[in-house]
Amino acid sequence: MTKTRVSLAVVKRLPKYYRYLGMIEEKGIIRVSSQELSAITGLTASQIRQDLNHFGGFGQQGYGYNVEELRSEIEKIIGINKSYKAIILGCGNIGKAIMNYKGFKSSGFNIVDVFDHGDKVGNKIFDYEIKDVDKLDEYLAENKPEIAIIAIPTEQAQKVCDRLVEGGIKGIWNFASVDLKLPKNVVLENVHLDESLYTLTYYMNNLFDYPGTKN
Amino acid sequence: MTKTRVSLAVVKRLPKYYRYLGMIEEKGIIRVSSQELSAITGLTASQIRQDLNHFGGFGQQGYGYNVEELRSEIEKIIGINKSYKAIILGCGNIGKAIMNYKGFKSSGFNIVDVFDHGDKVGNKIFDYEIKDVDKLDEYLAENKPEIAIIAIPTEQAQKVCDRLVEGGIKGIWNFASVDLKLPKNVVLENVHLDESLYTLTYYMNNLFDYPGTKN
DNA sequence: TAGATTGTTAATCGATTAACAATC
DNA sequence: TAGATTGTTAATCGATTAACAATC
């Protein structure tokens, strides 16, 4: 009995479940049925039950799901019960936005250091003294951060990515507009802002195709 | 003969085609086959031909596609040959990052004004004098921007969204962690950074499920 | 026990891939 | 004309939805 691969579509819905469960937990609601979850998330009850069952039988017939338990299970599945050491590459606009984003620390993400090159090295931005990207390799060997956040110009991204992989990084959150090449034991998640914006303009100009809020 | 709806999956691939075509056009390459495009994009040749044929027969049997022509067609399809007036709601980290992001203006996106409330009103950030969100409604009536970028805290997002819709906004690029409710003639595109980050940690913790760079 | 709701199997729907005739 | 490669139809694959037996 080999576990069957959980599809990307399912994985992308987990944060949504987590978010809504947090909201109803805060309201003091104890139990919830797939039908009620359907009403607030806009997904079908059937899909919700299918999705959750990939990870275990968290519900109970005739009762539904215990909100607190389900939320905590999903938290574990996503892996946000742990804490992570992250570094940021690039202290431009996006780098700064992430440095300063309170939401992360509270979810167990610790931005331990920030790298850039040239003039910027040594500057202090939001409590971070910018480190020299030329010394990245030694840094990785010594400090073993798990996550690297790429917020540097497109042209430099692949090169830095290679060094990150070499240095043992486990996950890369990439904000540069490139499809980075890396071995598949290092996880890549892209935030391609330009592609997102283009999707917006596409639908503004082709309203007929717009599926509504299904994305 | 009614046009059949173009699926979200196809629409999300258009920016990718656009980006790679730009790259090979810069190299001075004149023609390209679906097979060559397959090699650089990682998509199958069959899928590429299917995708492009949703929008017209841009290719030629025995020849392939003319790079410049195809790129320019996709540009029109996505709608980035036009220019857009955009406003930003919120001058926090993300608001600032977008204000300052050069890539946008060059693609025809003009950030004409930035709104916030309280102390921040009247401040000057990157050439923008922050306007009062309380005066948003009059502003919209007068200036008719097409795109609004929501970069304010989650709790306030829906309310501001309602006013944007009321004021005739055509597209919303939303950075707040909420599923905004709006009529389906207003286009919504979300950038949910927390969900993206959770996808990263999920796969870091469940490498078996990781599909590689298929997203 | 009766009612509710899950977990799970089967049916449907949609998207991707394969194949090939059309045609440059 | 022969070779190449598209446009398009058909086959396959996968994801979503529907249905219902299991069970709390």
PDB file of C-alpha atoms in Angstrom, chain A residues 20 28 34 42-43 60 71 74 83 89 108 138 157 189 200:
ATOM      1  CA  TYR A  20     -10.967  29.902   7.558  1.00  0.00           C
ATOM      2  CA  GLY A  28     -15.522  30.264  19.515  1.00  0.00           C
ATOM      3  CA  SER A  34     -18.129  19.963   5.465  1.00  0.00           C
ATOM      4  CA  GLY A  42     -17.074  28.511  -1.643  1.00  0.00           C
ATOM      5  CA  LEU A  43     -15.663  25.029  -2.307  1.00  0.00           C
ATOM      6  CA  GLN A  60     -16.672  11.949  12.748  1.00  0.00           C
ATOM      7  CA  ARG A  71      -6.945  23.433  12.396  1.00  0.00           C
ATOM      8  CA  ILE A  74      -3.622  21.203   9.084  1.00  0.00           C
ATOM      9  CA  SER A  83      10.069  27.279  13.081  1.00  0.00           C
ATOM     10  CA  LEU A  89      18.800  37.852  -0.831  1.00  0.00           C
ATOM     11  CA  GLY A 108       7.497  30.741  12.928  1.00  0.00           C
ATOM     12  CA  GLU A 138      30.680  30.359   4.204  1.00  0.00           C
ATOM     13  CA  ALA A 157      18.866  34.995  -9.655  1.00  0.00           C
ATOM     14  CA  GLU A 189       7.873  28.359  -4.744  1.00  0.00           C
ATOM     15  CA  LEU A 200      -5.533  40.557 -14.175  1.00  0.00           C
TER      16      LEU A 200
END
